[in-house]
Amino acid sequence: MYEWMAWLEGSALAQVLRGMGIWTYGLLNLAHILGIATLFGSVLILDLRLMGAWRSIGTAPLVRATVPLAVIGFVLAAISGVMMLSFNTTEYHGNPFLYTKFPLIGVALVNVLVVQRLGAWQRAKTGQAAASGDVAVLRVSGAVSLLTWLGVVTCGRLIGYW
Ligand code: HEM
């Protein structure tokens, strides 16, 4: 792990970023926060709907609004996150919150791939009538997603306090 961290810290990207001036890290942090807010805000609304909130609002239009925003937010958070990490990567060596955050991001992304393959999700997304058992499947999917992303946000916030 340390070798990989030292490589990122010494990379051309890191050297360019560190040479760009004192505002660079702060602006990357701003981009990270905007990405997180966009991702988590979208996920929060969609997952609460899947878990049974706001039943009068159709799932299909909500999916159309929230999923693209979540993807944009994730890409922004990931790009800005790697750039921030490259500034002083080796200082995070042994940080349990960083080491927990990345596997949790992996779990959250695997959950997205799994949910997309579920018949219950396909029906909800396209506005088809729900089959028996769909409500329970969607509730669990929403809960797993929300808890995992909440874990990612919590670990991210706590990285700096270790
Ligand atoms: C490849 C992806 C990512 C990388 C490499 C990354 C890296 C980082 C780094 C280096 C920090 C600064 C830690 C510090 O010194 O305080 C940070 C902060 C943070 N990250 Fe990420 N991150 C990534 C994705 C995400 C995602 C997807 C989320 C949430 C959904 C997230 C949530 C947070 C939060 C809440 C903070 C604290 C921000 C603050 O208080 O200023 N990160 N991240």
Coordinates of C-alpha atoms and ligand atoms in Angstrom, one line a residue:
M1 CA 0.0 0.0 0.0
Y2 CA 2.8 2.4 1.0
E3 CA 4.6 1.9 -2.4
W4 CA 1.4 2.7 -4.3
M5 CA 0.9 5.8 -2.1
A6 CA 4.4 7.0 -2.7
W7 CA 4.0 6.4 -6.5
L8 CA 0.8 8.6 -6.5
E9 CA 2.5 11.3 -4.4
G10 CA 5.4 11.4 -6.8
S11 CA 3.4 11.2 -10.0
A12 CA 3.4 13.9 -12.7
L13 CA -0.2 14.8 -11.8
A14 CA 0.7 15.4 -8.2
Q15 CA 3.7 17.6 -9.1
V16 CA 1.6 19.7 -11.5
L17 CA -1.1 20.1 -8.9
R18 CA 1.2 21.1 -6.1
G19 CA 2.8 23.7 -8.4
M20 CA -0.5 25.4 -9.2
G21 CA -0.6 27.6 -6.2
I22 CA -2.2 27.8 -2.7
W23 CA -5.8 27.8 -3.9
T24 CA -5.6 24.5 -5.8
Y25 CA -6.3 22.1 -2.8
G26 CA -9.2 24.3 -1.5
L27 CA -10.8 24.4 -4.9
L28 CA -10.4 20.6 -5.3
N29 CA -12.0 20.2 -1.9
L30 CA -14.9 22.4 -3.1
A31 CA -15.3 20.2 -6.1
H32 CA -15.2 17.1 -3.9
I33 CA -18.0 18.6 -1.6
L34 CA -20.1 19.5 -4.6
G35 CA -19.7 16.0 -6.0
I36 CA -20.6 14.4 -2.7
A37 CA -23.6 16.7 -2.2
T38 CA -24.9 15.8 -5.7
L39 CA -24.3 12.1 -5.3
F40 CA -25.6 11.7 -1.8
G41 CA -28.5 14.1 -2.3
S42 CA -29.7 12.1 -5.3
V43 CA -29.1 8.7 -3.6
L44 CA -30.9 9.9 -0.4
I45 CA -34.1 10.8 -2.3
L46 CA -34.1 7.7 -4.5
D47 CA -33.3 5.3 -1.7
L48 CA -35.9 6.7 0.7
R49 CA -38.5 6.4 -2.2
L50 CA -37.4 2.7 -2.7
M51 CA -37.8 2.2 1.1
G52 CA -41.4 3.4 0.9
A53 CA -41.4 7.2 1.3
W54 CA -43.5 9.4 -1.0
R55 CA -45.6 6.6 -2.5
S56 CA -47.6 9.1 -4.5
I57 CA -44.5 10.0 -6.6
G58 CA -43.9 7.4 -9.3
T59 CA -40.5 5.7 -9.1
A60 CA -39.8 5.9 -12.8
P61 CA -39.6 9.8 -13.1
L62 CA -37.6 9.9 -9.8
V63 CA -35.1 7.4 -11.3
R64 CA -34.8 9.5 -14.4
A65 CA -34.0 12.6 -12.3
T66 CA -31.7 11.1 -9.7
V67 CA -29.6 8.4 -11.3
P68 CA -27.8 10.7 -13.9
L69 CA -27.2 13.3 -11.1
A70 CA -25.7 10.5 -8.9
V71 CA -23.4 9.4 -11.7
I72 CA -22.2 13.0 -12.3
G73 CA -21.7 13.5 -8.6
F74 CA -19.7 10.3 -8.2
V75 CA -17.4 11.1 -11.2
L76 CA -16.8 14.6 -9.8
A77 CA -16.1 13.2 -6.3
A78 CA -13.8 10.5 -7.6
I79 CA -11.7 12.8 -9.9
S80 CA -11.3 15.5 -7.3
G81 CA -10.7 12.9 -4.5
V82 CA -7.8 11.3 -6.4
M83 CA -6.3 14.7 -7.0
M84 CA -6.6 15.7 -3.3
L85 CA -5.1 12.4 -2.3
S86 CA -2.1 12.9 -4.6
F87 CA -1.1 16.1 -2.7
N88 CA 0.2 14.2 0.3
T89 CA -0.7 10.6 -0.2
T90 CA 1.8 9.0 2.2
E91 CA 0.4 11.0 5.1
Y92 CA -2.7 8.9 4.9
H93 CA -0.7 5.7 5.3
G94 CA -2.4 3.6 8.1
N95 CA -5.5 5.9 8.2
P96 CA -8.3 3.5 9.1
F97 CA -11.0 5.8 7.7
L98 CA -9.3 6.0 4.3
Y99 CA -8.8 2.2 4.3
T100 CA -12.5 1.7 5.1
K101 CA -13.7 4.3 2.7
F102 CA -12.4 2.7 -0.5
P103 CA -13.8 -0.8 0.2
L104 CA -17.1 0.8 1.1
I105 CA -17.1 2.7 -2.3
G106 CA -16.5 -0.7 -3.9
V107 CA -19.4 -2.3 -2.0
A108 CA -21.7 0.7 -3.0
L109 CA -20.7 0.3 -6.7
V110 CA -21.2 -3.5 -6.7
N111 CA -24.6 -2.9 -5.1
V112 CA -25.5 -0.6 -8.0
L113 CA -24.6 -3.3 -10.5
V114 CA -26.6 -5.9 -8.6
V115 CA -29.7 -3.7 -8.2
Q116 CA -29.7 -2.9 -11.9
R117 CA -30.0 -6.6 -12.7
L118 CA -33.0 -7.1 -10.5
G119 CA -36.4 -7.6 -12.1
A120 CA -38.0 -5.4 -9.4
W121 CA -35.7 -2.5 -10.3
Q122 CA -36.3 -2.9 -14.0
R123 CA -40.1 -2.8 -13.4
A124 CA -39.8 0.2 -11.0
K125 CA -37.5 2.1 -13.4
T126 CA -39.8 1.7 -16.4
G127 CA -43.1 2.3 -14.5
Q128 CA -44.4 -1.3 -15.0
A129 CA -46.7 -2.8 -12.5
A130 CA -44.9 -4.3 -9.5
A131 CA -44.7 -8.1 -9.2
S132 CA -45.2 -9.9 -5.9
G133 CA -42.2 -9.4 -3.7
D134 CA -40.9 -6.3 -5.5
V135 CA -41.7 -3.9 -2.6
A136 CA -39.6 -6.0 -0.2
V137 CA -36.7 -6.3 -2.7
L138 CA -36.7 -2.6 -3.4
R139 CA -36.8 -1.7 0.3
V140 CA -33.7 -3.9 1.0
S141 CA -31.9 -2.5 -2.1
G142 CA -32.6 1.1 -1.0
A143 CA -31.5 0.4 2.6
V144 CA -28.2 -1.3 1.6
S145 CA -27.4 1.6 -0.8
L146 CA -28.2 4.3 1.7
L147 CA -26.3 2.7 4.6
T148 CA -23.2 2.1 2.3
W149 CA -23.1 5.6 1.0
L150 CA -23.6 7.0 4.5
G151 CA -20.6 4.9 5.5
V152 CA -18.6 6.4 2.7
V153 CA -19.5 10.0 3.7
T154 CA -18.8 9.3 7.4
C155 CA -15.4 7.7 6.6
G156 CA -14.5 10.6 4.3
R157 CA -15.4 13.2 6.9
L158 CA -13.4 11.4 9.6
I159 CA -10.2 10.9 7.5
G160 CA -8.8 14.2 8.6
Y161 CA -9.4 13.6 12.3
W162 CA -7.1 10.5 12.5
Ligands
HEM1 C1 -11.9 7.6 -5.7 C2 -12.7 8.3 -4.9 C3 -12.3 9.2 -3.8 C4 -11.1 9.6 -3.3 C5 -9.7 9.2 -3.8 C6 -11.3 10.5 -2.1 C7 -10.3 11.1 -1.4 C8 -10.6 12.0 -0.4 C9 -9.5 12.8 0.3 C10 -8.0 12.7 0.1 C11 -10.2 13.6 1.2 C12 -9.5 14.6 2.2 C13 -9.3 13.9 3.5 C14 -8.7 14.9 4.6 O1 -7.5 15.0 4.6 O2 -9.5 15.5 5.3 C15 -11.6 13.3 1.1 C16 -12.6 13.9 1.9 C17 -13.9 13.5 1.9 N1 -14.5 12.6 1.1 FE1 -13.6 11.6 -0.5 N2 -12.7 10.6 -2.0 C18 -13.3 9.8 -2.9 C19 -14.7 9.7 -3.1 C20 -15.6 10.1 -2.2 C21 -17.0 9.8 -2.3 C22 -17.7 9.0 -3.4 C23 -17.6 10.4 -1.1 C24 -19.0 10.4 -0.7 C25 -20.1 9.9 -1.3 C26 -16.6 11.0 -0.4 C27 -16.7 11.7 0.8 C28 -15.8 12.5 1.4 C29 -16.1 13.4 2.5 C30 -17.4 13.6 3.2 C31 -14.9 14.1 2.8 C32 -14.6 15.2 3.8 C33 -14.7 16.5 3.1 C34 -14.4 17.7 4.0 O3 -14.9 17.6 5.1 O4 -13.8 18.6 3.5 N3 -15.4 10.8 -1.1 N4 -11.8 12.3 0.1

